[in-house]
Amino acid sequence: MSTPTTQIDLTPPQSNEKRKLPPFSKKNTTIASTIALLAWTVAVFDYGLFGTLLPAMQEDFGWTETEAYAINTWIAVGTAIVCFGIGPVIDRLGRRKGMMVTVGGTAAVSGITALIPTGIPFLSNGLMVLVRSFGGLGFSEQAVNATYMNEVYQVTEDEKKRKRPGFYYSFIQGGWPLGFLLASALALAFLPSLGWRALYLMATIPAFIIVWVISKKLKETPQFELHHKLTELEKQGNTEQAHALAKSYGVEHSSTAPLKRIWEPHLRRNTIVFSLAWILNFFGITIFSVLGSSVLKNAKGVELSDAFWMLIVINLLAYFGYVFHGWLGDKVGRKKTIIAGWIISGIAFAVMLSPIATSPFMIILTYGTGLFFLVGPYAAIQYFMAECYPVSCRATGTAFIGAMSQPGTIIGGAIFTAIAAGSGTGPAALWVGALGTLISGLLMFAAKPPVEALLEDHPHDV
């Protein structure tokens, strides 16, 4: 299968020759943006199905409420392992092939999930944990998108997207609530008549189609093509030629392993701060986004069918949260946007879980506000993280930090399960989800701006 290229000039340069990376045309930028949105939406559709269908699957598999939460936690352990490994693979394979791996993996996981048998507790539960762990491939698709689109918007001929990258990227990252909205809407329409297995089978079809489209239409970024050539020259022992080619493009080349690079002194602080923030923020994501139907049913007494309707409305509101935070990040800075959003979210969820929110209107208003400011800042933080790492370790950095969501899911899920078993879902959601979200916002005060992170030691780093 041939790879569409950007026709970067990789010939040995003349002495002191100056080159520019080839631009991405408006057409190819639009194609890339559209495919990235569809790929992320489909990946989230599969990822969100488990949380959305958990109450129905719980009944089918004979799990208690606590057992269902525990299985979700064990799945997060396996997901973390997959997520940690995917970043270096993307930095070696490329952004285009990385997207094919993550979306293709999503399709396979969806299809196999539908085939897991019930009635054999140990085997059924073990298979569920094993198969759903590979859902980490789909979850890592956002790291590919952040890496890929950051590089595309740097060299695009589309002036609007080059000047306001955060705003345009927000439409892509908004695939998270769209994926959950799709999961909730199809569950509402088909769960009663077709069952949960049919919904997983539905998720496989668009994923396979998108993999095919990626193989035919998506072009690799010139930044990665240059990085790949420089790495090849290094492996062949042509170190001087590699540095000469890098110099002609005004960049510096590093052959250090990507996973090691993200812990170098000028990058280490952000790696630590982002990781801790993601861990704590995913206390909230796990409870209010992934397990939303369970929280509404068990904490607020909402019927499951009504919970699906509420989640459709809530996730629709959340999509505009991405657009808002992407726009705001370009205006006032991504760091400030993330901090404000997560603090407001923690407060909104606390109000939702209090006795104040009893009517459907108040539940939707407070839950919707919480989710708006919980997931919306991910449009800012994904792009913010990609800006903080050089090309040679950009996918590794974003994927590694994204993988920290799974320790967040594991730790938050374990604490949530323990508190829910003793005090109920409501108090557990408050002290784990709402409080974790609030603290994650406060942690982001310690993040280093991208310019400092990249230019401190490596002024032009690829």
PDB file of C-alpha atoms in Angstrom, residues 77-251:
ATOM      1  CA  VAL A  77      -5.422  -1.517  34.123  1.00  0.00           C
ATOM      2  CA  GLY A  78      -5.181  -3.289  30.760  1.00  0.00           C
ATOM      3  CA  THR A  79      -6.022  -0.098  28.867  1.00  0.00           C
ATOM      4  CA  ALA A  80      -3.123   1.671  30.597  1.00  0.00           C
ATOM      5  CA  ILE A  81      -0.660  -0.970  29.407  1.00  0.00           C
ATOM      6  CA  VAL A  82      -1.840  -0.588  25.810  1.00  0.00           C
ATOM      7  CA  CYS A  83      -1.803   3.232  25.982  1.00  0.00           C
ATOM      8  CA  PHE A  84       1.718   3.415  27.398  1.00  0.00           C
ATOM      9  CA  GLY A  85       3.057   1.326  24.519  1.00  0.00           C
ATOM     10  CA  ILE A  86       1.361   3.064  21.599  1.00  0.00           C
ATOM     11  CA  GLY A  87       3.153   6.463  21.701  1.00  0.00           C
ATOM     12  CA  PRO A  88       6.660   5.281  20.758  1.00  0.00           C
ATOM     13  CA  VAL A  89       5.085   3.122  18.032  1.00  0.00           C
ATOM     14  CA  ILE A  90       3.420   6.197  16.496  1.00  0.00           C
ATOM     15  CA  ASP A  91       6.681   8.172  16.662  1.00  0.00           C
ATOM     16  CA  ARG A  92       8.334   5.357  14.685  1.00  0.00           C
ATOM     17  CA  LEU A  93       5.520   4.338  12.277  1.00  0.00           C
ATOM     18  CA  GLY A  94       4.228   7.822  11.551  1.00  0.00           C
ATOM     19  CA  ARG A  95       1.021   9.718  12.228  1.00  0.00           C
ATOM     20  CA  ARG A  96      -0.891   8.250   9.274  1.00  0.00           C
ATOM     21  CA  LYS A  97      -0.097   4.609  10.054  1.00  0.00           C
ATOM     22  CA  GLY A  98      -0.628   5.336  13.733  1.00  0.00           C
ATOM     23  CA  MET A  99      -4.173   6.452  12.992  1.00  0.00           C
ATOM     24  CA  MET A 100      -4.804   3.273  11.014  1.00  0.00           C
ATOM     25  CA  VAL A 101      -3.556   1.143  13.930  1.00  0.00           C
ATOM     26  CA  THR A 102      -5.690   2.904  16.549  1.00  0.00           C
ATOM     27  CA  VAL A 103      -8.922   2.976  14.506  1.00  0.00           C
ATOM     28  CA  GLY A 104      -8.386  -0.547  13.158  1.00  0.00           C
ATOM     29  CA  GLY A 105      -7.833  -1.755  16.710  1.00  0.00           C
ATOM     30  CA  THR A 106     -11.097  -0.110  17.723  1.00  0.00           C
ATOM     31  CA  ALA A 107     -12.987  -2.000  15.028  1.00  0.00           C
ATOM     32  CA  ALA A 108     -11.546  -5.333  16.133  1.00  0.00           C
ATOM     33  CA  VAL A 109     -12.256  -4.702  19.816  1.00  0.00           C
ATOM     34  CA  SER A 110     -15.888  -3.750  19.120  1.00  0.00           C
ATOM     35  CA  GLY A 111     -16.519  -6.872  17.079  1.00  0.00           C
ATOM     36  CA  ILE A 112     -14.898  -9.261  19.565  1.00  0.00           C
ATOM     37  CA  THR A 113     -16.716  -7.690  22.529  1.00  0.00           C
ATOM     38  CA  ALA A 114     -20.024  -8.635  20.911  1.00  0.00           C
ATOM     39  CA  LEU A 115     -18.969 -12.298  20.908  1.00  0.00           C
ATOM     40  CA  ILE A 116     -18.008 -12.661  24.595  1.00  0.00           C
ATOM     41  CA  PRO A 117     -20.227 -15.355  26.181  1.00  0.00           C
ATOM     42  CA  THR A 118     -22.187 -14.989  29.412  1.00  0.00           C
ATOM     43  CA  GLY A 119     -22.923 -17.617  32.046  1.00  0.00           C
ATOM     44  CA  ILE A 120     -19.290 -18.633  32.697  1.00  0.00           C
ATOM     45  CA  PRO A 121     -18.354 -16.086  35.388  1.00  0.00           C
ATOM     46  CA  PHE A 122     -14.561 -16.460  35.566  1.00  0.00           C
ATOM     47  CA  LEU A 123     -14.046 -16.982  31.817  1.00  0.00           C
ATOM     48  CA  SER A 124     -16.598 -14.349  30.774  1.00  0.00           C
ATOM     49  CA  ASN A 125     -15.217 -11.726  33.134  1.00  0.00           C
ATOM     50  CA  GLY A 126     -11.621 -12.510  32.154  1.00  0.00           C
ATOM     51  CA  LEU A 127     -12.398 -12.251  28.443  1.00  0.00           C
ATOM     52  CA  MET A 128     -14.238  -8.974  28.998  1.00  0.00           C
ATOM     53  CA  VAL A 129     -11.254  -7.458  30.808  1.00  0.00           C
ATOM     54  CA  LEU A 130      -8.761  -8.756  28.213  1.00  0.00           C
ATOM     55  CA  VAL A 131     -10.684  -7.648  25.134  1.00  0.00           C
ATOM     56  CA  ARG A 132     -11.808  -4.282  26.467  1.00  0.00           C
ATOM     57  CA  SER A 133      -8.223  -3.516  27.555  1.00  0.00           C
ATOM     58  CA  PHE A 134      -7.359  -3.217  23.875  1.00  0.00           C
ATOM     59  CA  GLY A 135      -9.887  -0.406  23.742  1.00  0.00           C
ATOM     60  CA  GLY A 136      -6.787   1.562  24.734  1.00  0.00           C
ATOM     61  CA  LEU A 137      -5.929   1.610  21.027  1.00  0.00           C
ATOM     62  CA  GLY A 138      -9.058   3.638  20.322  1.00  0.00           C
ATOM     63  CA  PHE A 139      -8.502   5.873  23.341  1.00  0.00           C
ATOM     64  CA  SER A 140      -4.963   6.625  22.095  1.00  0.00           C
ATOM     65  CA  GLU A 141      -6.374   7.890  18.794  1.00  0.00           C
ATOM     66  CA  GLN A 142      -6.607  11.364  20.353  1.00  0.00           C
ATOM     67  CA  ALA A 143      -2.815  11.373  20.861  1.00  0.00           C
ATOM     68  CA  VAL A 144      -2.392  10.663  17.144  1.00  0.00           C
ATOM     69  CA  ASN A 145      -4.814  13.463  16.287  1.00  0.00           C
ATOM     70  CA  ALA A 146      -3.122  15.998  18.571  1.00  0.00           C
ATOM     71  CA  THR A 147       0.286  15.144  17.128  1.00  0.00           C
ATOM     72  CA  TYR A 148      -0.851  15.018  13.516  1.00  0.00           C
ATOM     73  CA  MET A 149      -3.028  18.123  13.463  1.00  0.00           C
ATOM     74  CA  ASN A 150      -0.466  20.204  15.374  1.00  0.00           C
ATOM     75  CA  GLU A 151       2.024  19.498  12.586  1.00  0.00           C
ATOM     76  CA  VAL A 152      -0.522  20.003   9.795  1.00  0.00           C
ATOM     77  CA  TYR A 153      -1.661  23.392  11.142  1.00  0.00           C
ATOM     78  CA  GLN A 154       1.966  24.554  11.386  1.00  0.00           C
ATOM     79  CA  VAL A 155       2.485  24.229   7.621  1.00  0.00           C
ATOM     80  CA  THR A 156      -1.029  24.571   6.191  1.00  0.00           C
ATOM     81  CA  GLU A 157      -1.808  27.027   3.405  1.00  0.00           C
ATOM     82  CA  ASP A 158      -5.124  27.666   5.165  1.00  0.00           C
ATOM     83  CA  GLU A 159      -4.268  30.921   6.912  1.00  0.00           C
ATOM     84  CA  LYS A 160      -7.272  30.809   9.251  1.00  0.00           C
ATOM     85  CA  LYS A 161      -6.316  27.410  10.621  1.00  0.00           C
ATOM     86  CA  ARG A 162      -2.659  28.377  10.936  1.00  0.00           C
ATOM     87  CA  LYS A 163      -3.525  31.491  12.964  1.00  0.00           C
ATOM     88  CA  ARG A 164      -6.249  29.920  15.145  1.00  0.00           C
ATOM     89  CA  PRO A 165      -5.198  26.270  15.446  1.00  0.00           C
ATOM     90  CA  GLY A 166      -6.728  25.702  18.874  1.00  0.00           C
ATOM     91  CA  PHE A 167     -10.181  26.786  17.707  1.00  0.00           C
ATOM     92  CA  TYR A 168     -10.159  24.530  14.644  1.00  0.00           C
ATOM     93  CA  TYR A 169      -8.646  21.623  16.555  1.00  0.00           C
ATOM     94  CA  SER A 170     -11.475  21.918  19.100  1.00  0.00           C
ATOM     95  CA  PHE A 171     -13.975  20.698  16.477  1.00  0.00           C
ATOM     96  CA  ILE A 172     -11.864  17.539  16.106  1.00  0.00           C
ATOM     97  CA  GLN A 173     -11.396  16.895  19.822  1.00  0.00           C
ATOM     98  CA  GLY A 174     -15.162  17.422  20.133  1.00  0.00           C
ATOM     99  CA  GLY A 175     -15.469  13.885  18.804  1.00  0.00           C
ATOM    100  CA  TRP A 176     -15.437  12.802  22.476  1.00  0.00           C
ATOM    101  CA  PRO A 177     -18.981  14.013  23.299  1.00  0.00           C
ATOM    102  CA  LEU A 178     -20.136  13.143  19.769  1.00  0.00           C
ATOM    103  CA  GLY A 179     -18.972   9.579  20.307  1.00  0.00           C
ATOM    104  CA  PHE A 180     -20.767   9.379  23.645  1.00  0.00           C
ATOM    105  CA  LEU A 181     -23.843  11.046  22.128  1.00  0.00           C
ATOM    106  CA  LEU A 182     -23.847   8.430  19.368  1.00  0.00           C
ATOM    107  CA  ALA A 183     -23.502   5.642  21.931  1.00  0.00           C
ATOM    108  CA  SER A 184     -26.385   7.024  24.023  1.00  0.00           C
ATOM    109  CA  ALA A 185     -28.645   7.659  21.005  1.00  0.00           C
ATOM    110  CA  LEU A 186     -28.153   4.192  19.489  1.00  0.00           C
ATOM    111  CA  ALA A 187     -28.568   2.571  22.911  1.00  0.00           C
ATOM    112  CA  LEU A 188     -31.860   4.392  23.337  1.00  0.00           C
ATOM    113  CA  ALA A 189     -33.037   3.343  19.859  1.00  0.00           C
ATOM    114  CA  PHE A 190     -31.804  -0.252  19.646  1.00  0.00           C
ATOM    115  CA  LEU A 191     -30.920  -1.605  23.098  1.00  0.00           C
ATOM    116  CA  PRO A 192     -34.505  -2.675  23.992  1.00  0.00           C
ATOM    117  CA  SER A 193     -35.059  -4.526  20.699  1.00  0.00           C
ATOM    118  CA  LEU A 194     -31.594  -5.717  19.616  1.00  0.00           C
ATOM    119  CA  GLY A 195     -29.587  -5.929  22.854  1.00  0.00           C
ATOM    120  CA  TRP A 196     -26.106  -4.648  23.695  1.00  0.00           C
ATOM    121  CA  ARG A 197     -24.209  -7.047  21.411  1.00  0.00           C
ATOM    122  CA  ALA A 198     -25.750  -5.558  18.264  1.00  0.00           C
ATOM    123  CA  LEU A 199     -24.546  -2.113  19.281  1.00  0.00           C
ATOM    124  CA  TYR A 200     -20.942  -3.307  19.440  1.00  0.00           C
ATOM    125  CA  LEU A 201     -21.313  -4.872  16.002  1.00  0.00           C
ATOM    126  CA  MET A 202     -22.611  -1.540  14.711  1.00  0.00           C
ATOM    127  CA  ALA A 203     -19.427   0.141  15.945  1.00  0.00           C
ATOM    128  CA  THR A 204     -17.185  -2.063  13.772  1.00  0.00           C
ATOM    129  CA  ILE A 205     -18.507  -0.965  10.383  1.00  0.00           C
ATOM    130  CA  PRO A 206     -17.652   2.775  10.411  1.00  0.00           C
ATOM    131  CA  ALA A 207     -14.254   2.033  11.977  1.00  0.00           C
ATOM    132  CA  PHE A 208     -13.245  -0.304   9.135  1.00  0.00           C
ATOM    133  CA  ILE A 209     -14.485   2.226   6.552  1.00  0.00           C
ATOM    134  CA  ILE A 210     -12.379   4.995   8.115  1.00  0.00           C
ATOM    135  CA  VAL A 211      -9.244   2.814   8.088  1.00  0.00           C
ATOM    136  CA  TRP A 212      -9.749   2.330   4.341  1.00  0.00           C
ATOM    137  CA  VAL A 213     -10.264   6.079   3.804  1.00  0.00           C
ATOM    138  CA  ILE A 214      -7.088   6.870   5.798  1.00  0.00           C
ATOM    139  CA  SER A 215      -5.082   4.487   3.626  1.00  0.00           C
ATOM    140  CA  LYS A 216      -6.300   6.212   0.452  1.00  0.00           C
ATOM    141  CA  LYS A 217      -6.642   9.894   1.359  1.00  0.00           C
ATOM    142  CA  LEU A 218      -4.485  10.875   4.348  1.00  0.00           C
ATOM    143  CA  LYS A 219      -1.016  12.352   3.766  1.00  0.00           C
ATOM    144  CA  GLU A 220       1.869  12.084   6.205  1.00  0.00           C
ATOM    145  CA  THR A 221       3.147  15.352   7.702  1.00  0.00           C
ATOM    146  CA  PRO A 222       6.376  16.834   6.281  1.00  0.00           C
ATOM    147  CA  GLN A 223       7.730  17.146   9.838  1.00  0.00           C
ATOM    148  CA  PHE A 224       7.512  13.405  10.362  1.00  0.00           C
ATOM    149  CA  GLU A 225       8.873  12.639   6.893  1.00  0.00           C
ATOM    150  CA  LEU A 226      11.917  14.771   7.714  1.00  0.00           C
ATOM    151  CA  HIS A 227      12.291  13.174  11.151  1.00  0.00           C
ATOM    152  CA  HIS A 228      11.981   9.709   9.608  1.00  0.00           C
ATOM    153  CA  LYS A 229      14.697  10.483   7.026  1.00  0.00           C
ATOM    154  CA  LEU A 230      17.016  11.894   9.683  1.00  0.00           C
ATOM    155  CA  THR A 231      16.536   8.785  11.807  1.00  0.00           C
ATOM    156  CA  GLU A 232      17.281   6.525   8.828  1.00  0.00           C
ATOM    157  CA  LEU A 233      20.485   8.410   8.088  1.00  0.00           C
ATOM    158  CA  GLU A 234      21.541   8.044  11.723  1.00  0.00           C
ATOM    159  CA  LYS A 235      20.934   4.282  11.613  1.00  0.00           C
ATOM    160  CA  GLN A 236      23.004   4.019   8.420  1.00  0.00           C
ATOM    161  CA  GLY A 237      25.889   5.803  10.127  1.00  0.00           C
ATOM    162  CA  ASN A 238      25.471   8.988   8.061  1.00  0.00           C
ATOM    163  CA  THR A 239      25.374  11.266  11.104  1.00  0.00           C
ATOM    164  CA  GLU A 240      26.978  14.249   9.382  1.00  0.00           C
ATOM    165  CA  GLN A 241      24.531  14.056   6.476  1.00  0.00           C
ATOM    166  CA  ALA A 242      21.613  13.853   8.934  1.00  0.00           C
ATOM    167  CA  HIS A 243      22.720  16.988  10.755  1.00  0.00           C
ATOM    168  CA  ALA A 244      23.410  18.786   7.471  1.00  0.00           C
ATOM    169  CA  LEU A 245      19.896  17.985   6.225  1.00  0.00           C
ATOM    170  CA  ALA A 246      18.412  19.062   9.565  1.00  0.00           C
ATOM    171  CA  LYS A 247      20.400  22.319   9.453  1.00  0.00           C
ATOM    172  CA  SER A 248      19.128  23.076   5.940  1.00  0.00           C
ATOM    173  CA  TYR A 249      15.587  23.057   7.352  1.00  0.00           C
ATOM    174  CA  GLY A 250      16.618  25.126  10.376  1.00  0.00           C
ATOM    175  CA  VAL A 251      16.058  22.341  12.885  1.00  0.00           C
TER     176      VAL A 251
END
